[in-house]
Each structure stands twice: as C-alpha cells, then as structure tokens.
XYZ file of C-alpha atoms in Angstrom:
558
model
C 132.043 56.280 54.759
C 133.142 54.460 57.895
C 133.083 57.787 59.851
C 129.419 58.390 58.724
C 128.381 54.883 59.778
C 130.088 55.356 63.119
C 128.204 58.654 63.682
C 124.973 56.996 62.657
C 125.496 54.298 65.348
C 126.009 57.036 67.946
C 122.752 58.833 67.135
C 120.474 56.528 69.162
C 122.824 56.833 72.136
C 122.878 60.639 71.921
C 119.104 60.688 71.551
C 118.782 58.511 74.614
C 121.187 60.744 76.560
C 119.233 63.868 75.600
C 115.966 62.174 76.590
C 117.291 61.348 79.999
C 118.736 64.870 80.420
C 115.374 66.452 79.487
C 113.600 64.103 81.878
C 115.999 65.045 84.721
C 115.668 68.716 84.010
C 111.889 68.424 83.959
C 111.965 66.472 87.154
C 114.236 69.086 88.778
C 111.851 71.857 87.777
C 108.834 69.937 89.141
C 110.608 69.168 92.391
C 110.247 72.295 94.547
C 113.472 72.562 96.562
C 112.318 75.771 98.233
C 112.270 76.235 101.989
C 108.463 76.384 102.314
C 107.548 73.397 100.120
C 107.445 70.895 102.931
C 105.417 70.622 106.195
C 108.168 68.505 107.794
C 109.815 70.046 110.865
C 113.288 71.222 109.856
C 116.073 70.776 112.299
C 118.597 73.660 112.342
C 121.446 74.971 114.483
C 122.189 78.668 114.712
C 125.657 79.546 115.916
C 126.434 83.014 117.172
C 126.987 85.050 120.325
C 124.352 84.144 122.961
C 126.332 84.224 126.192
C 127.969 87.166 127.918
C 129.926 84.702 130.088
C 129.973 80.982 130.730
C 126.832 80.985 132.922
C 124.683 83.922 131.860
C 122.412 83.496 128.885
C 122.470 86.876 127.066
C 120.727 86.587 123.763
C 119.745 90.314 123.982
C 123.429 91.355 123.837
C 122.855 93.189 120.510
C 119.321 94.358 121.068
C 119.976 98.049 121.595
C 122.392 98.418 118.671
C 120.077 96.495 116.254
C 123.131 95.652 114.188
C 123.766 92.531 112.178
C 126.301 90.129 113.770
C 127.990 87.155 112.158
C 126.672 83.634 112.603
C 126.249 80.236 110.948
C 123.160 78.209 110.138
C 123.536 74.423 109.963
C 120.586 72.290 108.661
C 119.954 68.735 107.623
C 118.111 67.480 104.602
C 118.085 63.791 103.498
C 120.640 63.045 106.216
C 123.006 65.483 104.609
C 124.348 68.392 106.710
C 124.749 71.852 105.127
C 126.329 74.934 106.603
C 125.569 78.538 105.516
C 127.283 81.693 106.790
C 124.950 84.538 107.576
C 124.411 87.742 109.575
C 121.560 88.073 112.064
C 119.977 90.807 114.206
C 117.137 91.099 116.697
C 113.727 92.435 115.535
C 110.184 92.894 116.761
C 108.519 95.341 119.118
C 106.895 93.783 122.146
C 108.852 90.503 121.970
C 112.055 92.394 121.422
C 111.587 94.090 124.732
C 110.233 91.167 126.677
C 111.811 88.029 125.348
C 115.044 86.482 126.666
C 115.540 85.273 123.115
C 113.875 87.835 120.807
C 112.836 87.212 117.226
C 115.686 87.376 114.702
C 116.157 88.456 111.150
C 118.584 86.266 109.200
C 120.531 87.736 106.241
C 122.182 85.198 103.968
C 124.950 86.068 101.581
C 123.437 86.067 98.133
C 126.312 84.218 96.513
C 125.739 81.131 98.661
C 122.041 80.807 97.630
C 122.923 78.573 94.667
C 120.690 76.231 92.689
C 119.851 73.068 94.600
C 120.298 74.736 97.969
C 117.309 74.512 100.335
C 117.230 78.328 100.512
C 117.880 78.869 96.718
C 114.283 79.966 96.024
C 113.945 81.980 99.230
C 114.859 85.669 99.712
C 118.300 86.371 101.269
C 116.500 87.963 104.308
C 114.243 85.659 106.333
C 112.446 86.253 109.661
C 112.928 83.736 112.427
C 110.221 83.487 115.117
C 111.931 82.230 118.294
C 110.553 80.513 121.417
C 111.132 83.772 123.370
C 111.746 82.327 126.848
C 115.022 80.674 127.819
C 114.413 77.021 128.044
C 116.729 73.990 128.375
C 114.207 71.092 128.650
C 113.271 68.952 125.643
C 111.189 69.117 122.493
C 108.076 67.785 124.215
C 104.496 68.594 123.252
C 103.738 68.952 126.955
C 106.080 71.898 127.286
C 104.204 75.229 127.476
C 106.960 77.156 125.689
C 106.967 74.689 122.811
C 103.192 74.851 122.516
C 103.194 78.650 122.067
C 105.385 78.362 118.971
C 103.601 75.262 117.564
C 100.179 76.886 118.050
C 101.318 80.133 116.356
C 102.619 78.014 113.400
C 99.257 76.218 113.182
C 97.615 79.577 113.012
C 99.651 80.512 109.947
C 98.832 77.248 108.230
C 95.039 77.369 108.980
C 94.727 80.999 107.986
C 96.313 80.322 104.638
C 93.471 77.904 103.876
C 90.711 80.453 104.323
C 92.399 83.793 103.485
C 94.127 84.066 100.061
C 96.731 86.661 101.185
C 99.074 85.107 103.729
C 102.712 84.368 104.439
C 104.180 80.882 104.094
C 105.723 79.402 107.242
C 107.987 76.458 108.114
C 108.264 74.935 111.575
C 111.736 74.416 113.016
C 113.574 72.721 115.879
C 116.309 75.256 116.558
C 119.452 74.667 118.651
C 121.285 77.906 119.489
C 125.020 77.534 120.077
C 127.408 80.143 121.432
C 130.622 80.404 119.434
C 132.717 80.349 122.579
C 130.708 78.564 125.302
C 128.794 75.980 123.292
C 125.064 75.083 123.550
C 122.943 78.008 124.756
C 119.295 77.012 124.480
C 116.943 75.290 122.068
C 113.246 75.385 121.166
C 110.743 75.405 118.329
C 110.937 78.253 115.854
C 109.312 79.420 112.603
C 110.810 80.640 109.356
C 108.570 83.238 107.693
C 108.443 83.965 103.969
C 110.033 87.260 102.997
C 107.454 89.918 102.068
C 109.044 90.444 98.590
C 108.659 86.750 97.833
C 105.085 86.816 99.064
C 103.942 89.711 96.883
C 105.659 88.215 93.824
C 103.974 84.856 94.493
C 100.524 86.423 94.862
C 100.974 89.005 92.116
C 100.671 91.964 94.423
C 102.820 95.035 95.072
C 104.248 96.515 98.279
C 102.864 99.820 99.499
C 105.499 102.394 98.586
C 105.552 104.930 101.408
C 106.219 105.673 105.091
C 104.110 104.429 107.994
C 102.567 107.932 108.281
C 101.565 107.850 104.626
C 100.288 104.277 105.128
C 97.869 105.479 107.803
C 96.780 108.435 105.663
C 96.300 106.190 102.662
C 94.368 103.446 104.537
C 92.133 105.527 106.647
C 91.304 108.478 104.485
C 91.477 107.509 100.789
C 88.124 105.874 99.980
C 89.265 105.127 96.418
C 91.860 102.625 97.646
C 90.146 101.470 100.856
C 88.867 97.934 100.352
C 85.990 97.337 102.712
C 85.514 93.834 101.298
C 89.098 92.828 102.156
C 88.796 94.347 105.601
C 85.524 92.499 106.327
C 86.983 89.201 104.967
C 90.155 89.548 107.089
C 88.224 90.429 110.194
C 86.167 87.278 109.766
C 89.232 85.147 108.907
C 91.246 86.307 111.877
C 88.431 85.147 114.130
C 89.395 81.544 113.431
C 91.961 82.002 116.231
C 90.196 84.903 117.977
C 92.921 87.260 116.969
C 92.104 90.781 117.910
C 95.734 91.929 118.258
C 95.716 93.675 114.873
C 94.411 96.649 112.913
C 95.423 98.141 109.574
C 98.659 99.650 110.967
C 99.489 96.883 113.441
C 100.508 93.264 112.756
C 99.422 93.589 109.089
C 101.334 94.387 105.925
C 99.693 96.742 103.484
C 99.971 95.683 99.860
C 98.215 96.665 96.675
C 96.365 94.471 94.097
C 96.265 95.050 90.355
C 93.440 97.594 90.842
C 95.423 99.554 93.413
C 93.071 98.397 96.150
C 94.394 98.003 99.732
C 95.040 94.434 100.725
C 96.105 93.498 104.309
C 98.365 90.539 104.929
C 98.368 89.490 108.595
C 101.247 88.177 110.700
C 102.348 87.812 114.303
C 99.879 85.485 115.999
C 101.534 85.050 119.402
C 98.596 86.574 121.271
C 95.744 84.702 119.637
C 93.131 82.493 121.312
C 94.605 79.379 119.775
C 97.899 80.081 121.615
C 96.438 81.109 124.926
C 93.588 78.598 125.155
C 96.138 75.802 125.489
C 98.315 77.741 127.935
C 95.378 78.879 130.074
C 93.996 75.268 130.259
C 97.427 73.879 131.311
C 97.803 76.530 133.993
C 94.331 76.053 135.362
C 94.989 72.287 135.739
C 97.975 73.223 137.885
C 95.924 75.645 139.927
C 97.738 78.707 138.475
C 96.643 81.719 136.466
C 98.166 83.519 133.586
C 97.742 87.307 134.291
C 98.403 88.415 130.768
C 95.792 85.976 129.349
C 93.085 87.111 131.758
C 93.810 90.767 131.117
C 93.406 90.248 127.363
C 90.257 88.208 127.907
C 88.603 91.069 129.848
C 89.787 93.561 127.271
C 88.150 91.689 124.382
C 85.000 90.609 126.190
C 84.206 86.936 125.573
C 87.582 86.024 124.089
C 86.668 82.370 123.539
C 83.401 82.946 121.659
C 83.257 83.942 118.041
C 82.086 87.595 118.179
C 80.739 88.112 114.658
C 78.202 90.581 115.989
C 80.981 92.624 117.601
C 82.944 92.554 114.318
C 80.097 93.949 112.332
C 79.459 96.734 114.771
C 83.188 97.441 114.977
C 83.535 98.058 111.255
C 80.355 100.154 111.082
C 81.430 102.275 114.073
C 84.928 102.818 112.824
C 84.436 103.381 109.110
C 80.828 104.402 108.409
C 81.293 108.029 109.498
C 84.283 108.222 107.172
C 83.074 106.337 104.047
C 79.335 106.192 104.473
C 78.968 102.454 103.885
C 75.378 101.285 104.335
C 74.510 98.791 107.069
C 73.162 96.463 104.403
C 76.359 96.602 102.362
C 78.459 95.646 105.365
C 76.163 92.773 106.354
C 76.090 91.523 102.813
C 79.953 91.514 102.707
C 80.024 89.613 105.983
C 77.669 86.944 104.694
C 79.546 86.569 101.379
C 82.834 86.250 103.335
C 81.296 83.711 105.727
C 80.043 81.674 102.781
C 83.537 81.577 101.203
C 85.155 80.568 104.534
C 82.618 77.860 105.326
C 83.276 76.282 101.922
C 86.872 75.712 103.129
C 85.793 73.928 106.297
C 86.939 70.430 105.204
C 90.299 71.732 103.974
C 90.898 73.437 107.329
C 90.257 70.333 109.414
C 92.318 68.229 106.980
C 95.192 70.740 107.398
C 94.794 70.783 111.215
C 95.054 66.999 111.337
C 98.583 67.173 109.866
C 99.883 68.749 113.084
C 98.222 66.376 115.592
C 101.583 64.758 116.381
C 103.114 68.064 117.405
C 100.861 68.523 120.466
C 99.224 66.504 123.174
C 95.838 64.871 122.693
C 94.204 67.311 125.136
C 95.785 70.333 123.468
C 94.686 69.114 120.060
C 91.166 68.656 121.463
C 91.096 72.268 122.713
C 92.255 73.659 119.327
C 89.812 71.467 117.348
C 86.952 72.606 119.644
C 87.820 76.255 118.930
C 87.855 75.727 115.184
C 84.612 73.750 115.260
C 82.996 76.533 117.305
C 84.238 79.039 114.741
C 82.600 77.324 111.874
C 79.377 76.640 113.732
C 79.124 80.353 114.576
C 79.679 81.271 110.897
C 76.873 78.872 109.932
C 74.660 80.541 112.512
C 75.471 83.920 110.913
C 74.590 82.477 107.477
C 71.322 80.844 108.392
C 70.027 83.276 110.993
C 70.488 86.645 109.229
C 67.977 88.260 111.580
C 70.619 88.220 114.340
C 72.903 90.514 112.334
C 71.881 94.009 113.263
C 73.621 97.187 114.323
C 73.503 99.036 117.532
C 72.319 102.656 117.148
C 73.922 105.700 118.870
C 70.908 105.596 121.289
C 71.786 102.008 122.116
C 75.394 102.911 122.913
C 74.375 105.884 125.093
C 72.067 103.564 127.004
C 74.798 100.855 127.304
C 77.271 103.294 128.871
C 75.542 102.536 132.171
C 74.701 98.886 131.582
C 75.842 96.248 134.085
C 77.393 94.194 131.339
C 81.110 94.859 130.936
C 80.949 93.943 127.248
C 78.198 96.452 126.489
C 79.806 99.310 128.380
C 83.239 98.676 126.797
C 81.742 98.607 123.261
C 79.724 101.761 123.927
C 82.799 103.647 125.092
C 84.782 102.685 122.005
C 81.912 103.337 119.540
C 81.008 106.744 120.887
C 84.705 107.620 121.052
C 85.111 106.918 117.393
C 82.198 109.184 116.557
C 83.991 111.992 118.477
C 80.901 114.155 118.894
C 81.495 116.831 121.459
C 78.185 116.290 123.207
C 79.322 112.660 123.901
C 82.525 113.707 125.558
C 81.026 114.455 128.971
C 78.838 111.366 128.884
C 81.908 109.179 128.268
C 84.098 110.809 130.869
C 81.486 111.667 133.586
C 81.558 108.247 135.242
C 85.355 107.749 134.871
C 85.942 107.732 138.670
C 83.010 105.395 139.227
C 84.615 102.785 136.918
C 86.488 100.122 138.907
C 87.600 98.078 135.889
C 91.139 98.774 134.645
C 90.265 98.019 131.022
C 87.245 100.331 130.971
C 89.260 103.260 132.410
C 91.975 102.631 129.883
C 89.437 102.595 127.051
C 87.933 105.932 128.172
C 91.396 107.580 128.010
C 92.345 105.946 124.720
C 89.247 107.079 122.801
C 89.827 110.743 123.894
C 92.395 111.163 121.099
C 89.587 111.352 118.549
C 88.163 114.497 120.201
C 89.478 118.038 119.631
C 92.511 119.117 121.869
C 90.487 121.932 123.367
C 87.979 119.488 124.744
C 90.435 116.872 125.992
C 93.071 119.010 127.747
C 91.012 120.135 130.836
C 89.924 116.581 131.522
C 93.450 115.045 131.253
C 94.854 117.827 133.492
C 92.101 117.168 136.021
C 92.597 113.425 136.227
C 96.446 113.838 136.270
C 96.142 116.135 139.255
C 93.503 114.217 141.239
C 94.210 110.512 140.548
C 95.839 108.745 143.436
C 95.962 105.087 142.418
C 99.261 104.073 140.850
C 97.644 101.665 138.425
C 95.324 104.395 137.115
C 98.222 106.866 136.863
C 100.135 104.289 134.855
C 97.205 104.092 132.345
C 97.036 107.904 132.126
C 100.767 108.192 131.499
C 100.627 105.597 128.764
C 98.118 107.826 126.893
C 99.908 111.099 127.765
C 103.296 110.132 126.327
C 101.706 108.856 123.089
C 99.178 111.685 122.709
C 98.939 112.677 119.037
C 98.957 116.441 119.512
C 102.522 117.500 120.148
C 101.784 120.677 122.023
C 99.373 118.976 124.426
C 101.715 116.075 124.962
C 104.513 118.390 126.069
C 102.272 120.400 128.385
C 100.988 117.151 130.015
C 104.554 115.702 130.374
C 105.687 118.815 132.266
C 102.600 118.645 134.500
C 103.140 114.993 135.230
C 106.715 115.574 136.363
C 105.523 117.561 139.359
C 102.862 115.174 140.607
C 104.040 113.787 143.922
C 102.547 110.379 143.301
C 104.573 110.148 140.088
C 107.983 111.428 141.048
C 107.914 109.414 144.274
C 107.214 106.201 142.359
C 110.241 104.605 140.620
C 108.351 102.994 137.759
C 106.118 106.018 136.965
C 109.079 108.466 137.206
C 111.129 106.295 134.893
C 108.276 106.197 132.346
C 107.775 109.987 132.311
C 111.500 110.848 132.289
C 112.060 108.492 129.416
C 109.449 110.516 127.455
C 111.324 113.767 127.980
C 114.223 113.366 125.502
C 111.780 111.794 123.022
C 109.711 114.967 122.935
C 111.993 117.827 123.861
C 115.603 118.965 123.067
C 118.269 120.926 124.849
C 117.198 124.216 123.203
C 113.877 123.983 125.003
C 114.667 126.233 127.992
C 111.368 125.473 129.699
C 111.899 121.749 130.092
C 115.506 122.241 131.273
C 114.350 124.700 133.906
C 111.551 122.322 135.050
C 113.965 119.396 135.366
C 116.286 121.558 137.561
C 113.321 122.608 139.638
C 112.332 118.973 140.057
C 115.905 118.086 141.134
C 115.727 120.745 143.856
C 112.279 119.478 144.894
C 113.586 115.912 145.498
C 116.685 117.184 147.352
C 118.226 114.334 149.367
C 116.798 111.581 147.085
C 120.021 110.785 145.225
C 118.652 108.028 142.973
C 115.885 110.371 141.679
C 118.417 113.214 141.153
C 120.738 110.834 139.324
C 117.905 109.814 136.997
C 117.102 113.454 136.324
C 120.777 114.078 135.472
C 120.792 111.191 132.989
C 117.712 112.682 131.330
C 119.445 116.035 130.923
C 122.380 114.314 129.308
C 120.141 112.560 126.868
C 118.610 115.857 125.917
C 122.102 117.120 125.031
C 122.924 113.977 122.978
C 119.690 114.281 121.036
C 120.715 117.631 119.611
C 124.107 116.330 118.606
C-alpha cells in the first residue's frame, strides 16, 4: 500500500518531466539548425594545402588532377567553435581556369553530420563559391573583390523571391590556412545548397541522363519542353541582366511531377548586378574593365531591361522547332511579368537586409537597377502595343543597319533559321564588319547551317584572314565545330597558315586541339605534324611544342 502511494506521488513529477521533454522536442523540431536557415554571415576557416612554398600562393596545386584532398573546416556558432574533417577539390569551368583561388567542392564525412550539427540537414557534398582573386586586405565593403561575391550572393537571394525554383545560399567570411605555412588568403564566399537537397525540398526530380541526352531532350522533345518555364526564367534572370545562361549552360535541368522541363539557374558572377558596381568603381578611378565592356557590347544595352529582345529571342530560337504562336509567347510574358511585379515589395524588403554588406553608393547602384527592372516590367504590362515581333524581312533589312544592336540581333535570328538563301547575306559583309563581336556572331551562327554550305566559307576566311584577333575568333569556332569531319579538316588547314604557326598563342590553341580530335593511328595528322616541324626548321620552341603534341597523341591511345 505504501509502495502504491509512493508511485502515486511520483506521477505528477513524471507527467511534468514528460511535458517538458515533449516541449523541448517540439522546440528542437521547430528550430531549424540547417546551414541555410539564417541570413547571418557565417565565419569559417578552411585548412588545407594552399602554398607550394613559403611565399608562393598556389591554390591551384590540385587543379589538373581534380582529386579530393584532405582538409578541415572550422566554424563558429553562438561563440562555440566546431571543427569538421573533410575532403575538397577544385571545380568550375571558366573560374577554374582563371581564378587564383578557384571554386571548391567540399565533401564531409557522413558520420560526422550528426543531429544538432550546423551541417546535419545539409548534404555531405556542398559547393563553395570563392573570391577567385588572391587578396590579403580586409573584409571591407569598399573592396572590389569582396563586392563581386557579395553581389553574386544578393543575386541568389533576390532571384529566390521571384522565381520558385532556386538554390539556397549562405554568405561566408572565409579564412584559408595552409597546413604548413599558416594563413594563405581570405575573402567572402558562398555555400550553395546541394542539388539533391534542392530537388527534395521543391518536390522535383533530377534529369537522369548525360549532357548529350539533356540537349536532345530539351531542344527536340516538345512534349517535355516547358515554354512557360523558359519564358518565366528569361524574365526573372533579367532582374540582374544575366544573359550568361541558356538551357545547357549555368542551369540545372530538373523535372516536375508532370515530367515537364524546369531550369534551375546558378553561377551569377557575370551578371549586371556584379559588374555595375565594379564598372562604376573603376570609372571613378579613371580606369576601364575590359571584360565588362566586351560583354556590354556583346549584349547590346546591358544596363537596360531588354524585354523586347527576350521575346524576339525566344520566338527566333524555338518557333521554327515547336510552332508556338506569337500571341502565345506574348501572353506567357505578360503572365510572368504580372507574377514577378506582385513580388516587388518582397524583393526590396529582401534587398534591404544586405545594405550593411556594401557601401551606400554601391547599394544605390543595385537599388536603381532593381527599380528600373520593375518599372520596365510595368511598362510591358501596361503598354502591350510595344510587344511585337520582328519579321524575317525586318531582320534582312537590319543586317545593314547602322545600329549595332539591330545588326547583331539580325545575324543571330537569321542564323537560327538556317535557311540556305540567308547564308550568303549573313556572310557577304563579313570583311566589312569592324566590330569583334559581330564577326564572332557571324561565325558562331554558321553551325546551324549544313556542312556543305559552311566549309568553303570557313576555308576561305582561314586562308585569307590576316588579323590575329580575327583568326583567334575563327579558331575558337573551328576547334569546337560540331561536325567531326569538318573540324578535323579545318584543324589540319589551320596548322599550315603562316599567321597561325608563327604566333605563339594561336599555335598553342590549335596544337592543343590536335590530341583532343585525333589519335596516333591517324597517319594523316602525324604526317602533317612532321611536315610542319620541317617547315619551322630552326625554330626550336615551335618544334618542341609539336613534339609534345605528338607525345600526347600516343598517350591518348594508351
């Protein structure tokens, strides 16, 4: 009886204990401890091998091997320091080749991603966007290198407000330390959500296939091609004037529940938001940014919102494949514009969160760009009469227009149509063109025409062009030409052009393409390389380069 009474007294205590436990569990579940739940800048230290010796910064030490190397990530949350062992390797395409500190992929050991850990709800593989250039200054908003990363991060956050399919991102202050020599460099960085986590969160599925199948699926299968998603994304990307993308570049192809193609964008390092700030800073110092101005010329008025260009681009590229009506595309644009404009307040509220990360002037520049974006959308919504398509006759007329924009758009549009009667019209004034971008565009659009039509023209310009800059454009197209037979024929022809084999950069470019397209069993290329070696007799450096190319041919077979 005493035992029963004793147990009865304990019941309220047990009940209270259970109540507290349930409350704690509920609180734990509500509290999102995942990496991407906060907008606070996360301070981390990445330890690894960044120096080749005490003085030389060599973050690209493992670039060519593309192998994982061991490292350690140290981070602070609530004044508590945590350390996680990991492996990392370099990644990327353009930035991998051009950055002193290229982007990295971090691979955590699964067993350390325990409950309560900051990374517990994240995938074991995470992408790290680095600050690219070696920098040993300070985390100052005035620093140009810092601004590039911060602006790219802002792009991720703003896009997520207007486009439903996007990656989560977390801004970082990263210190890189060499295991042997100590501090290497530091700068802002970005953690990007793993694609598997993203599709799970958005109830999507990854495209299961190779890149070649990806292209075939996206461009040729009307059943799965989602014109509405493409239109929406084109409009959404314009918030930062991002034209450095297309369905097989800087986008991830995923499928929704209806097996429709959905594009998820990433990589915003070349957007207007990033380069507006840089360009303004350089102008104040009396300097210019060559890359920025080159891209501005390529994409016409890079600072204005080109919704008219977007509409024409989609019609020109996809109408002859899928037969979408002009009215249908305009309707989709207006519907997309309406959805995006409804998010205007959310976008500016989001933008205001990051005011402290940049200077007042830089913030003013970014805000002005976003304001212009929404005002242009509103113009599109309320002045529908402005939304019209150019006809083929318009494009033919514009081929000779004084406006760079009209000529450039005409070359691209007529090239996409790939009608044989347009080929001569596009190429006839090639030598009259003085603009680098227009010449490059003419050559690029040729790949849509039949090989029989293209080959004589490419051979002609290869043999007669004298300007190094123009030859460089031509070689870029030659070594990536889609038809394998034509590509090989043009590479052999290019090897024996005096202007090419006497120029170090051009020769290096064309010789690099040899082992990528031929093998040692190809007697013709081996004979041609030996003939070239005889031709440049006495030029030891060129002969040495040819010998290295022959060795690479042998290694390729093995």
